[in-house]
Amino acid sequence: MFVIFGAAGNAGQVTARTLRQAGLPVRAVIRHPSQGAALMQWGCEITLADLTDPVSVAAAIKGAYAVQMLCPLVPNHDPQAATTMRQMIRTAATALTHNPPAVLLGLSDYGAELDHGTGITLLFHELEKALKPIPTRLTLLRAAEHMQNWARMLPVATATGVLPSLHSPVDHPFPTVSAQDVGLAAARLLQDDHHGNAPRIISIEGPQRVSVQDVANTLGQLMGKPVKPYAMPRDDWATRLIEIGYSANNAQLLVDLYDTHNAGGIDVEAGTERIYGQSSLQSVLATLLAQASAPTR
């Protein structure tokens, strides 16, 4: 049994679907019944789990040959988000230690090797640290920033012709990747007959690095009107994030992350494996624009 936590997410859905297409049994772990429709159609076994509940997590991994684990995100407005996420990591690590699968894949982030100054990415560092002692064939798949994150800015860009960003300067290329490519890579790695005692660390990014200027130019081409990139002033970051619904604590986690990112402190860890996704920025943005304009039911 292949157990996929976060199976309703952008990457998790792709992993689950790809494994099912290969004829493999998949248990899709989700939080709410409303997330399970597509997964059920693909033939997944559906399990509801509260990742803060040890009994719930232990039941989800029972009988697993392979498990895909992630650092579960919580709502941006939650003032105790980091505390809750740490509890989820501890709960998952405890359950996996007591009942280790043969194969374990952790979805992680660029910069997860750093132990300070990375804001929200520090939670991925803690996830990796918690998974490494588990007696299993462990792969840590570190992904660059997801291209799908630009969906948050599309309403502003389409309405105003301006693309705000915390990346600075706007012409500096940075690594990014499609969540679909992360899910496809994870499905392959879960089936990989890799042996060895040391954790395998793999970094994945897209076919080429892009800048905010590249994103704005691509959106402009797709929309048929100019889009201008805008690097938000550093002093305004926290206030703007709180205005759009982030708690003060969560806003500070993002501020810390982008301070380090813009200083060039987050990239591929030297000596680790690297793979590249195939999805282009244009194809991902075109899909996001189509989804944003689709009529709601």
PDB file of C-alpha atoms in Angstrom:
ATOM      1  CA  MET A   1       0.000   0.000   0.000  1.00  0.00           C
ATOM      2  CA  PHE A   2       1.248   3.466  -0.948  1.00  0.00           C
ATOM      3  CA  VAL A   3       0.048   6.019   1.599  1.00  0.00           C
ATOM      4  CA  ILE A   4      -0.039   9.633   0.408  1.00  0.00           C
ATOM      5  CA  PHE A   5      -0.459  12.367   2.995  1.00  0.00           C
ATOM      6  CA  GLY A   6      -1.715  15.639   1.553  1.00  0.00           C
ATOM      7  CA  ALA A   7      -3.292  13.700  -1.307  1.00  0.00           C
ATOM      8  CA  ALA A   8      -5.713  16.541  -2.051  1.00  0.00           C
ATOM      9  CA  GLY A   9      -2.885  19.017  -2.668  1.00  0.00           C
ATOM     10  CA  ASN A  10      -1.421  20.044  -6.016  1.00  0.00           C
ATOM     11  CA  ALA A  11       1.542  17.654  -5.754  1.00  0.00           C
ATOM     12  CA  GLY A  12      -0.183  14.936  -3.728  1.00  0.00           C
ATOM     13  CA  GLN A  13      -3.007  14.505  -6.220  1.00  0.00           C
ATOM     14  CA  VAL A  14      -0.512  13.961  -9.026  1.00  0.00           C
ATOM     15  CA  THR A  15       1.424  11.406  -6.981  1.00  0.00           C
ATOM     16  CA  ALA A  16      -1.757   9.495  -6.116  1.00  0.00           C
ATOM     17  CA  ARG A  17      -3.097   9.529  -9.675  1.00  0.00           C
ATOM     18  CA  THR A  18       0.242   8.464 -11.172  1.00  0.00           C
ATOM     19  CA  LEU A  19       0.581   5.538  -8.787  1.00  0.00           C
ATOM     20  CA  ARG A  20      -2.979   4.418  -9.503  1.00  0.00           C
ATOM     21  CA  GLN A  21      -2.332   4.629 -13.254  1.00  0.00           C
ATOM     22  CA  ALA A  22       0.557   2.245 -12.637  1.00  0.00           C
ATOM     23  CA  GLY A  23      -1.913  -0.172 -11.026  1.00  0.00           C
ATOM     24  CA  LEU A  24      -0.603   0.322  -7.482  1.00  0.00           C
ATOM     25  CA  PRO A  25      -2.792   0.454  -4.363  1.00  0.00           C
ATOM     26  CA  VAL A  26      -3.035   3.967  -2.918  1.00  0.00           C
ATOM     27  CA  ARG A  27      -4.418   5.175   0.373  1.00  0.00           C
ATOM     28  CA  ALA A  28      -5.124   8.889   0.050  1.00  0.00           C
ATOM     29  CA  VAL A  29      -4.946  10.688   3.390  1.00  0.00           C
ATOM     30  CA  ILE A  30      -7.059  13.856   3.485  1.00  0.00           C
ATOM     31  CA  ARG A  31      -8.508  16.153   6.129  1.00  0.00           C
ATOM     32  CA  HIS A  32     -12.080  16.576   4.882  1.00  0.00           C
ATOM     33  CA  PRO A  33     -14.498  14.264   3.002  1.00  0.00           C
ATOM     34  CA  SER A  34     -15.088  17.013   0.418  1.00  0.00           C
ATOM     35  CA  GLN A  35     -11.495  16.563  -0.811  1.00  0.00           C
ATOM     36  CA  GLY A  36     -11.920  12.936  -1.823  1.00  0.00           C
ATOM     37  CA  ALA A  37     -14.130  12.905  -4.950  1.00  0.00           C
ATOM     38  CA  ALA A  38     -11.420  12.788  -7.633  1.00  0.00           C
ATOM     39  CA  LEU A  39      -9.241  10.480  -5.538  1.00  0.00           C
ATOM     40  CA  MET A  40     -12.106   8.001  -5.209  1.00  0.00           C
ATOM     41  CA  GLN A  41     -12.693   8.086  -8.970  1.00  0.00           C
ATOM     42  CA  TRP A  42      -9.075   7.067  -9.502  1.00  0.00           C
ATOM     43  CA  GLY A  43      -9.599   4.082  -7.209  1.00  0.00           C
ATOM     44  CA  CYS A  44      -7.821   5.368  -4.129  1.00  0.00           C
ATOM     45  CA  GLU A  45      -8.743   4.179  -0.674  1.00  0.00           C
ATOM     46  CA  ILE A  46      -9.737   7.295   1.275  1.00  0.00           C
ATOM     47  CA  THR A  47      -8.664   7.884   4.859  1.00  0.00           C
ATOM     48  CA  LEU A  48      -9.533  10.934   6.932  1.00  0.00           C
ATOM     49  CA  ALA A  49      -6.822  11.928   9.382  1.00  0.00           C
ATOM     50  CA  ASP A  50      -6.140  14.674  11.898  1.00  0.00           C
ATOM     51  CA  LEU A  51      -2.382  15.077  11.758  1.00  0.00           C
ATOM     52  CA  THR A  52      -2.260  16.300  15.346  1.00  0.00           C
ATOM     53  CA  ASP A  53      -3.843  13.021  16.544  1.00  0.00           C
ATOM     54  CA  PRO A  54      -1.378  10.109  17.031  1.00  0.00           C
ATOM     55  CA  VAL A  55      -4.104   7.467  16.769  1.00  0.00           C
ATOM     56  CA  SER A  56      -5.385   8.937  13.519  1.00  0.00           C
ATOM     57  CA  VAL A  57      -1.927   9.061  11.917  1.00  0.00           C
ATOM     58  CA  ALA A  58      -1.027   5.554  13.130  1.00  0.00           C
ATOM     59  CA  ALA A  59      -4.202   4.180  11.525  1.00  0.00           C
ATOM     60  CA  ALA A  60      -3.421   5.951   8.249  1.00  0.00           C
ATOM     61  CA  ILE A  61      -0.005   4.304   7.866  1.00  0.00           C
ATOM     62  CA  LYS A  62      -1.048   0.821   8.989  1.00  0.00           C
ATOM     63  CA  GLY A  63       0.057  -1.773   6.430  1.00  0.00           C
ATOM     64  CA  ALA A  64       1.973   0.750   4.325  1.00  0.00           C
ATOM     65  CA  TYR A  65       4.821  -0.316   2.078  1.00  0.00           C
ATOM     66  CA  ALA A  66       5.591   3.305   1.192  1.00  0.00           C
ATOM     67  CA  VAL A  67       4.560   6.636   2.709  1.00  0.00           C
ATOM     68  CA  GLN A  68       4.725  10.125   1.249  1.00  0.00           C
ATOM     69  CA  MET A  69       4.871  12.649   4.095  1.00  0.00           C
ATOM     70  CA  LEU A  70       4.814  16.421   3.945  1.00  0.00           C
ATOM     71  CA  CYS A  71       4.997  19.416   6.241  1.00  0.00           C
ATOM     72  CA  PRO A  72       1.274  20.172   6.542  1.00  0.00           C
ATOM     73  CA  LEU A  73       0.415  23.833   6.183  1.00  0.00           C
ATOM     74  CA  VAL A  74      -2.291  25.432   8.295  1.00  0.00           C
ATOM     75  CA  PRO A  75      -4.452  28.488   7.560  1.00  0.00           C
ATOM     76  CA  ASN A  76      -2.500  31.725   7.113  1.00  0.00           C
ATOM     77  CA  HIS A  77      -4.616  33.483   9.727  1.00  0.00           C
ATOM     78  CA  ASP A  78      -3.758  30.948  12.456  1.00  0.00           C
ATOM     79  CA  PRO A  79      -1.678  32.816  15.077  1.00  0.00           C
ATOM     80  CA  GLN A  80      -0.209  29.505  16.289  1.00  0.00           C
ATOM     81  CA  ALA A  81       0.547  28.064  12.862  1.00  0.00           C
ATOM     82  CA  ALA A  82       4.180  27.171  13.522  1.00  0.00           C
ATOM     83  CA  THR A  83       3.293  25.501  16.825  1.00  0.00           C
ATOM     84  CA  THR A  84       0.583  23.412  15.168  1.00  0.00           C
ATOM     85  CA  MET A  85       2.873  22.399  12.310  1.00  0.00           C
ATOM     86  CA  ARG A  86       5.583  21.316  14.751  1.00  0.00           C
ATOM     87  CA  GLN A  87       3.022  19.195  16.586  1.00  0.00           C
ATOM     88  CA  MET A  88       2.028  17.564  13.278  1.00  0.00           C
ATOM     89  CA  ILE A  89       5.669  16.811  12.471  1.00  0.00           C
ATOM     90  CA  ARG A  90       6.255  15.213  15.887  1.00  0.00           C
ATOM     91  CA  THR A  91       3.068  13.180  15.616  1.00  0.00           C
ATOM     92  CA  ALA A  92       3.941  11.873  12.160  1.00  0.00           C
ATOM     93  CA  ALA A  93       7.541  11.064  13.100  1.00  0.00           C
ATOM     94  CA  THR A  94       6.424   9.159  16.195  1.00  0.00           C
ATOM     95  CA  ALA A  95       3.914   7.075  14.250  1.00  0.00           C
ATOM     96  CA  LEU A  96       6.442   6.308  11.507  1.00  0.00           C
ATOM     97  CA  THR A  97       9.105   5.361  14.053  1.00  0.00           C
ATOM     98  CA  HIS A  98       6.761   2.891  15.746  1.00  0.00           C
ATOM     99  CA  ASN A  99       5.648   1.400  12.422  1.00  0.00           C
ATOM    100  CA  PRO A 100       8.250   2.249   9.761  1.00  0.00           C
ATOM    101  CA  PRO A 101       7.381   1.557   6.126  1.00  0.00           C
ATOM    102  CA  ALA A 102       9.965   0.095   3.769  1.00  0.00           C
ATOM    103  CA  VAL A 103      10.042   3.370   1.823  1.00  0.00           C
ATOM    104  CA  LEU A 104       9.518   6.913   3.093  1.00  0.00           C
ATOM    105  CA  LEU A 105       9.515  10.060   0.990  1.00  0.00           C
ATOM    106  CA  GLY A 106       9.417  13.490   2.603  1.00  0.00           C
ATOM    107  CA  LEU A 107       8.299  16.461   0.524  1.00  0.00           C
ATOM    108  CA  SER A 108      10.639  19.252   1.518  1.00  0.00           C
ATOM    109  CA  ASP A 109      11.867  22.676   0.389  1.00  0.00           C
ATOM    110  CA  TYR A 110      14.940  24.400  -0.979  1.00  0.00           C
ATOM    111  CA  GLY A 111      16.806  25.738   2.043  1.00  0.00           C
ATOM    112  CA  ALA A 112      15.673  22.958   4.381  1.00  0.00           C
ATOM    113  CA  GLU A 113      19.300  22.185   5.259  1.00  0.00           C
ATOM    114  CA  LEU A 114      19.558  25.573   7.028  1.00  0.00           C
ATOM    115  CA  ASP A 115      18.789  25.642  10.748  1.00  0.00           C
ATOM    116  CA  HIS A 116      18.001  29.341  11.196  1.00  0.00           C
ATOM    117  CA  GLY A 117      16.860  32.475   9.385  1.00  0.00           C
ATOM    118  CA  THR A 118      14.542  30.841   6.863  1.00  0.00           C
ATOM    119  CA  GLY A 119      11.126  31.553   8.337  1.00  0.00           C
ATOM    120  CA  ILE A 120       8.503  29.074   7.218  1.00  0.00           C
ATOM    121  CA  THR A 121      11.171  26.886   5.581  1.00  0.00           C
ATOM    122  CA  LEU A 122      12.601  26.193   9.031  1.00  0.00           C
ATOM    123  CA  LEU A 123       9.606  23.879   9.511  1.00  0.00           C
ATOM    124  CA  PHE A 124      10.872  21.766   6.601  1.00  0.00           C
ATOM    125  CA  HIS A 125      14.261  21.603   8.308  1.00  0.00           C
ATOM    126  CA  GLU A 126      12.501  20.235  11.378  1.00  0.00           C
ATOM    127  CA  LEU A 127      10.557  17.743   9.242  1.00  0.00           C
ATOM    128  CA  GLU A 128      13.767  16.418   7.703  1.00  0.00           C
ATOM    129  CA  LYS A 129      15.438  16.205  11.107  1.00  0.00           C
ATOM    130  CA  ALA A 130      12.488  14.228  12.477  1.00  0.00           C
ATOM    131  CA  LEU A 131      12.403  11.776   9.547  1.00  0.00           C
ATOM    132  CA  LYS A 132      16.124  11.007   9.278  1.00  0.00           C
ATOM    133  CA  PRO A 133      16.372   8.639  12.308  1.00  0.00           C
ATOM    134  CA  ILE A 134      13.470   6.449  11.122  1.00  0.00           C
ATOM    135  CA  PRO A 135      14.715   2.991  10.012  1.00  0.00           C
ATOM    136  CA  THR A 136      13.564   3.095   6.391  1.00  0.00           C
ATOM    137  CA  ARG A 137      14.749   3.942   2.886  1.00  0.00           C
ATOM    138  CA  LEU A 138      14.315   7.694   3.154  1.00  0.00           C
ATOM    139  CA  THR A 139      14.231  10.137   0.264  1.00  0.00           C
ATOM    140  CA  LEU A 140      13.919  13.867   0.870  1.00  0.00           C
ATOM    141  CA  LEU A 141      12.566  15.629  -2.210  1.00  0.00           C
ATOM    142  CA  ARG A 142      13.331  19.330  -1.889  1.00  0.00           C
ATOM    143  CA  ALA A 143      11.291  21.480  -4.242  1.00  0.00           C
ATOM    144  CA  ALA A 144      11.917  25.004  -5.408  1.00  0.00           C
ATOM    145  CA  GLU A 145       9.154  27.580  -5.008  1.00  0.00           C
ATOM    146  CA  HIS A 146       5.992  26.301  -6.696  1.00  0.00           C
ATOM    147  CA  MET A 147       4.894  28.142  -9.832  1.00  0.00           C
ATOM    148  CA  GLN A 148       1.315  27.648  -8.645  1.00  0.00           C
ATOM    149  CA  ASN A 149       1.965  30.164  -5.851  1.00  0.00           C
ATOM    150  CA  TRP A 150       1.472  32.935  -8.419  1.00  0.00           C
ATOM    151  CA  ALA A 151      -2.254  32.133  -8.374  1.00  0.00           C
ATOM    152  CA  ARG A 152      -2.479  34.331  -5.263  1.00  0.00           C
ATOM    153  CA  MET A 153      -1.372  37.369  -7.276  1.00  0.00           C
ATOM    154  CA  LEU A 154      -3.424  36.800 -10.413  1.00  0.00           C
ATOM    155  CA  PRO A 155      -6.471  38.820  -9.251  1.00  0.00           C
ATOM    156  CA  VAL A 156      -4.237  41.837  -8.656  1.00  0.00           C
ATOM    157  CA  ALA A 157      -2.330  41.430 -11.913  1.00  0.00           C
ATOM    158  CA  THR A 158      -5.466  40.990 -14.026  1.00  0.00           C
ATOM    159  CA  ALA A 159      -7.263  43.927 -12.375  1.00  0.00           C
ATOM    160  CA  THR A 160      -4.408  46.438 -12.190  1.00  0.00           C
ATOM    161  CA  GLY A 161      -1.697  45.309 -14.598  1.00  0.00           C
ATOM    162  CA  VAL A 162       0.745  45.213 -11.679  1.00  0.00           C
ATOM    163  CA  LEU A 163       2.351  42.050 -10.271  1.00  0.00           C
ATOM    164  CA  PRO A 164       3.416  42.575  -6.624  1.00  0.00           C
ATOM    165  CA  SER A 165       6.135  40.354  -5.208  1.00  0.00           C
ATOM    166  CA  LEU A 166       8.405  39.945  -2.209  1.00  0.00           C
ATOM    167  CA  HIS A 167      11.198  38.887  -4.569  1.00  0.00           C
ATOM    168  CA  SER A 168      13.771  41.615  -5.101  1.00  0.00           C
ATOM    169  CA  PRO A 169      15.234  42.708  -7.427  1.00  0.00           C
ATOM    170  CA  VAL A 170      12.571  41.849  -9.968  1.00  0.00           C
ATOM    171  CA  ASP A 171      15.101  40.938 -12.663  1.00  0.00           C
ATOM    172  CA  HIS A 172      16.959  38.382 -10.532  1.00  0.00           C
ATOM    173  CA  PRO A 173      16.301  34.761 -11.619  1.00  0.00           C
ATOM    174  CA  PHE A 174      15.355  32.233  -8.932  1.00  0.00           C
ATOM    175  CA  PRO A 175      14.470  28.516  -8.969  1.00  0.00           C
ATOM    176  CA  THR A 176      10.832  27.546  -9.350  1.00  0.00           C
ATOM    177  CA  VAL A 177       8.966  24.368 -10.246  1.00  0.00           C
ATOM    178  CA  SER A 178       5.493  23.163 -11.119  1.00  0.00           C
ATOM    179  CA  ALA A 179       3.735  21.244  -8.347  1.00  0.00           C
ATOM    180  CA  GLN A 180       2.725  18.710 -11.015  1.00  0.00           C
ATOM    181  CA  ASP A 181       6.393  17.928 -11.697  1.00  0.00           C
ATOM    182  CA  VAL A 182       6.994  17.484  -7.976  1.00  0.00           C
ATOM    183  CA  GLY A 183       4.128  14.990  -7.794  1.00  0.00           C
ATOM    184  CA  LEU A 184       5.389  13.071 -10.824  1.00  0.00           C
ATOM    185  CA  ALA A 185       8.919  12.905  -9.419  1.00  0.00           C
ATOM    186  CA  ALA A 186       7.608  11.740  -6.049  1.00  0.00           C
ATOM    187  CA  ALA A 187       5.635   8.919  -7.697  1.00  0.00           C
ATOM    188  CA  ARG A 188       8.756   7.744  -9.511  1.00  0.00           C
ATOM    189  CA  LEU A 189      10.906   7.900  -6.385  1.00  0.00           C
ATOM    190  CA  LEU A 190       8.369   5.969  -4.308  1.00  0.00           C
ATOM    191  CA  GLN A 191       8.722   3.128  -6.821  1.00  0.00           C
ATOM    192  CA  ASP A 192      12.504   3.409  -7.128  1.00  0.00           C
ATOM    193  CA  ASP A 193      14.362   0.360  -5.895  1.00  0.00           C
ATOM    194  CA  HIS A 194      17.053   2.503  -4.287  1.00  0.00           C
ATOM    195  CA  HIS A 195      19.029   0.873  -1.515  1.00  0.00           C
ATOM    196  CA  GLY A 196      21.308   2.363   1.084  1.00  0.00           C
ATOM    197  CA  ASN A 197      21.271   3.442   4.689  1.00  0.00           C
ATOM    198  CA  ALA A 198      21.885   7.146   4.192  1.00  0.00           C
ATOM    199  CA  PRO A 199      18.966   9.448   3.369  1.00  0.00           C
ATOM    200  CA  ARG A 200      18.782  10.357  -0.304  1.00  0.00           C
ATOM    201  CA  ILE A 201      18.421  14.120  -0.822  1.00  0.00           C
ATOM    202  CA  ILE A 202      17.141  15.275  -4.204  1.00  0.00           C
ATOM    203  CA  SER A 203      16.437  18.860  -5.324  1.00  0.00           C
ATOM    204  CA  ILE A 204      13.890  19.554  -8.057  1.00  0.00           C
ATOM    205  CA  GLU A 205      13.289  22.734 -10.030  1.00  0.00           C
ATOM    206  CA  GLY A 206      11.864  23.651 -13.409  1.00  0.00           C
ATOM    207  CA  PRO A 207      13.590  23.647 -16.795  1.00  0.00           C
ATOM    208  CA  GLN A 208      14.916  27.184 -16.283  1.00  0.00           C
ATOM    209  CA  ARG A 209      15.127  29.796 -13.569  1.00  0.00           C
ATOM    210  CA  VAL A 210      12.869  32.830 -13.867  1.00  0.00           C
ATOM    211  CA  SER A 211      12.552  36.324 -12.451  1.00  0.00           C
ATOM    212  CA  VAL A 212       9.491  38.297 -11.425  1.00  0.00           C
ATOM    213  CA  GLN A 213      10.029  40.258 -14.644  1.00  0.00           C
ATOM    214  CA  ASP A 214       9.770  36.966 -16.567  1.00  0.00           C
ATOM    215  CA  VAL A 215       6.534  36.116 -14.760  1.00  0.00           C
ATOM    216  CA  ALA A 216       5.077  39.557 -15.507  1.00  0.00           C
ATOM    217  CA  ASN A 217       6.103  39.356 -19.173  1.00  0.00           C
ATOM    218  CA  THR A 218       4.586  35.891 -19.537  1.00  0.00           C
ATOM    219  CA  LEU A 219       1.335  36.971 -17.894  1.00  0.00           C
ATOM    220  CA  GLY A 220       1.218  39.991 -20.194  1.00  0.00           C
ATOM    221  CA  GLN A 221       1.594  37.790 -23.273  1.00  0.00           C
ATOM    222  CA  LEU A 222      -1.129  35.428 -22.078  1.00  0.00           C
ATOM    223  CA  MET A 223      -3.509  38.236 -21.099  1.00  0.00           C
ATOM    224  CA  GLY A 224      -2.827  40.417 -24.109  1.00  0.00           C
ATOM    225  CA  LYS A 225      -1.985  43.479 -22.045  1.00  0.00           C
ATOM    226  CA  PRO A 226       1.115  44.769 -20.245  1.00  0.00           C
ATOM    227  CA  VAL A 227       1.871  43.583 -16.735  1.00  0.00           C
ATOM    228  CA  LYS A 228       4.466  45.430 -14.671  1.00  0.00           C
ATOM    229  CA  PRO A 229       6.456  43.725 -11.897  1.00  0.00           C
ATOM    230  CA  TYR A 230       6.519  45.503  -8.560  1.00  0.00           C
ATOM    231  CA  ALA A 231       8.934  44.727  -5.742  1.00  0.00           C
ATOM    232  CA  MET A 232       7.023  45.614  -2.605  1.00  0.00           C
ATOM    233  CA  PRO A 233       9.063  47.839  -0.248  1.00  0.00           C
ATOM    234  CA  ARG A 234      10.646  45.778   2.518  1.00  0.00           C
ATOM    235  CA  ASP A 235       9.156  47.963   5.254  1.00  0.00           C
ATOM    236  CA  ASP A 236       5.635  47.306   3.937  1.00  0.00           C
ATOM    237  CA  TRP A 237       5.823  43.506   3.807  1.00  0.00           C
ATOM    238  CA  ALA A 238       4.447  42.625   7.225  1.00  0.00           C
ATOM    239  CA  THR A 239       1.648  45.191   7.065  1.00  0.00           C
ATOM    240  CA  ARG A 240       0.524  44.104   3.604  1.00  0.00           C
ATOM    241  CA  LEU A 241       0.578  40.427   4.550  1.00  0.00           C
ATOM    242  CA  ILE A 242      -1.538  41.075   7.627  1.00  0.00           C
ATOM    243  CA  GLU A 243      -3.973  43.112   5.500  1.00  0.00           C
ATOM    244  CA  ILE A 244      -4.590  40.110   3.226  1.00  0.00           C
ATOM    245  CA  GLY A 245      -5.245  37.740   6.103  1.00  0.00           C
ATOM    246  CA  TYR A 246      -1.933  36.523   7.523  1.00  0.00           C
ATOM    247  CA  SER A 247      -1.498  36.421  11.276  1.00  0.00           C
ATOM    248  CA  ALA A 248       1.363  38.527  12.601  1.00  0.00           C
ATOM    249  CA  ASN A 249       3.389  35.388  13.354  1.00  0.00           C
ATOM    250  CA  ASN A 250       2.833  33.901   9.896  1.00  0.00           C
ATOM    251  CA  ALA A 251       3.653  37.228   8.250  1.00  0.00           C
ATOM    252  CA  GLN A 252       6.970  37.317  10.088  1.00  0.00           C
ATOM    253  CA  LEU A 253       7.774  33.780   8.918  1.00  0.00           C
ATOM    254  CA  LEU A 254       7.388  34.941   5.312  1.00  0.00           C
ATOM    255  CA  VAL A 255       9.396  38.105   5.933  1.00  0.00           C
ATOM    256  CA  ASP A 256      12.257  36.045   7.349  1.00  0.00           C
ATOM    257  CA  LEU A 257      12.103  33.624   4.418  1.00  0.00           C
ATOM    258  CA  TYR A 258      12.241  36.303   1.731  1.00  0.00           C
ATOM    259  CA  ASP A 259      14.975  38.252   3.501  1.00  0.00           C
ATOM    260  CA  THR A 260      17.156  35.152   3.237  1.00  0.00           C
ATOM    261  CA  HIS A 261      15.904  34.317  -0.269  1.00  0.00           C
ATOM    262  CA  ASN A 262      16.668  37.799  -1.633  1.00  0.00           C
ATOM    263  CA  ALA A 263      20.114  37.706  -0.035  1.00  0.00           C
ATOM    264  CA  GLY A 264      20.874  34.563  -2.056  1.00  0.00           C
ATOM    265  CA  GLY A 265      20.846  32.262   0.946  1.00  0.00           C
ATOM    266  CA  ILE A 266      18.388  29.666  -0.382  1.00  0.00           C
ATOM    267  CA  ASP A 267      19.404  27.379  -3.213  1.00  0.00           C
ATOM    268  CA  VAL A 268      20.436  23.785  -3.922  1.00  0.00           C
ATOM    269  CA  GLU A 269      22.547  22.246  -1.186  1.00  0.00           C
ATOM    270  CA  ALA A 270      26.001  21.382  -2.495  1.00  0.00           C
ATOM    271  CA  GLY A 271      26.587  17.688  -3.101  1.00  0.00           C
ATOM    272  CA  THR A 272      22.944  16.655  -3.364  1.00  0.00           C
ATOM    273  CA  GLU A 273      21.218  15.107  -6.383  1.00  0.00           C
ATOM    274  CA  ARG A 274      19.329  17.357  -8.797  1.00  0.00           C
ATOM    275  CA  ILE A 275      16.455  16.677 -11.161  1.00  0.00           C
ATOM    276  CA  TYR A 276      14.451  18.985 -13.398  1.00  0.00           C
ATOM    277  CA  GLY A 277      10.759  19.181 -14.164  1.00  0.00           C
ATOM    278  CA  GLN A 278       9.454  19.707 -17.688  1.00  0.00           C
ATOM    279  CA  SER A 279       6.582  22.140 -17.129  1.00  0.00           C
ATOM    280  CA  SER A 280       7.255  25.639 -18.438  1.00  0.00           C
ATOM    281  CA  LEU A 281       6.265  28.822 -16.659  1.00  0.00           C
ATOM    282  CA  GLN A 282       4.009  29.705 -19.600  1.00  0.00           C
ATOM    283  CA  SER A 283       2.068  26.436 -19.453  1.00  0.00           C
ATOM    284  CA  VAL A 284       1.510  26.714 -15.703  1.00  0.00           C
ATOM    285  CA  LEU A 285       0.433  30.361 -15.829  1.00  0.00           C
ATOM    286  CA  ALA A 286      -1.924  29.618 -18.741  1.00  0.00           C
ATOM    287  CA  THR A 287      -3.585  26.909 -16.662  1.00  0.00           C
ATOM    288  CA  LEU A 288      -3.885  29.216 -13.651  1.00  0.00           C
ATOM    289  CA  LEU A 289      -5.462  31.954 -15.762  1.00  0.00           C
ATOM    290  CA  ALA A 290      -7.936  29.484 -17.266  1.00  0.00           C
ATOM    291  CA  GLN A 291      -8.889  28.233 -13.808  1.00  0.00           C
ATOM    292  CA  ALA A 292      -9.306  31.794 -12.521  1.00  0.00           C
ATOM    293  CA  SER A 293     -11.650  32.702 -15.370  1.00  0.00           C
ATOM    294  CA  ALA A 294     -13.690  29.509 -15.264  1.00  0.00           C
ATOM    295  CA  PRO A 295     -17.297  30.020 -14.075  1.00  0.00           C
ATOM    296  CA  THR A 296     -18.004  28.850 -10.540  1.00  0.00           C
ATOM    297  CA  ARG A 297     -20.758  26.319  -9.929  1.00  0.00           C
TER     298      ARG A 297
END
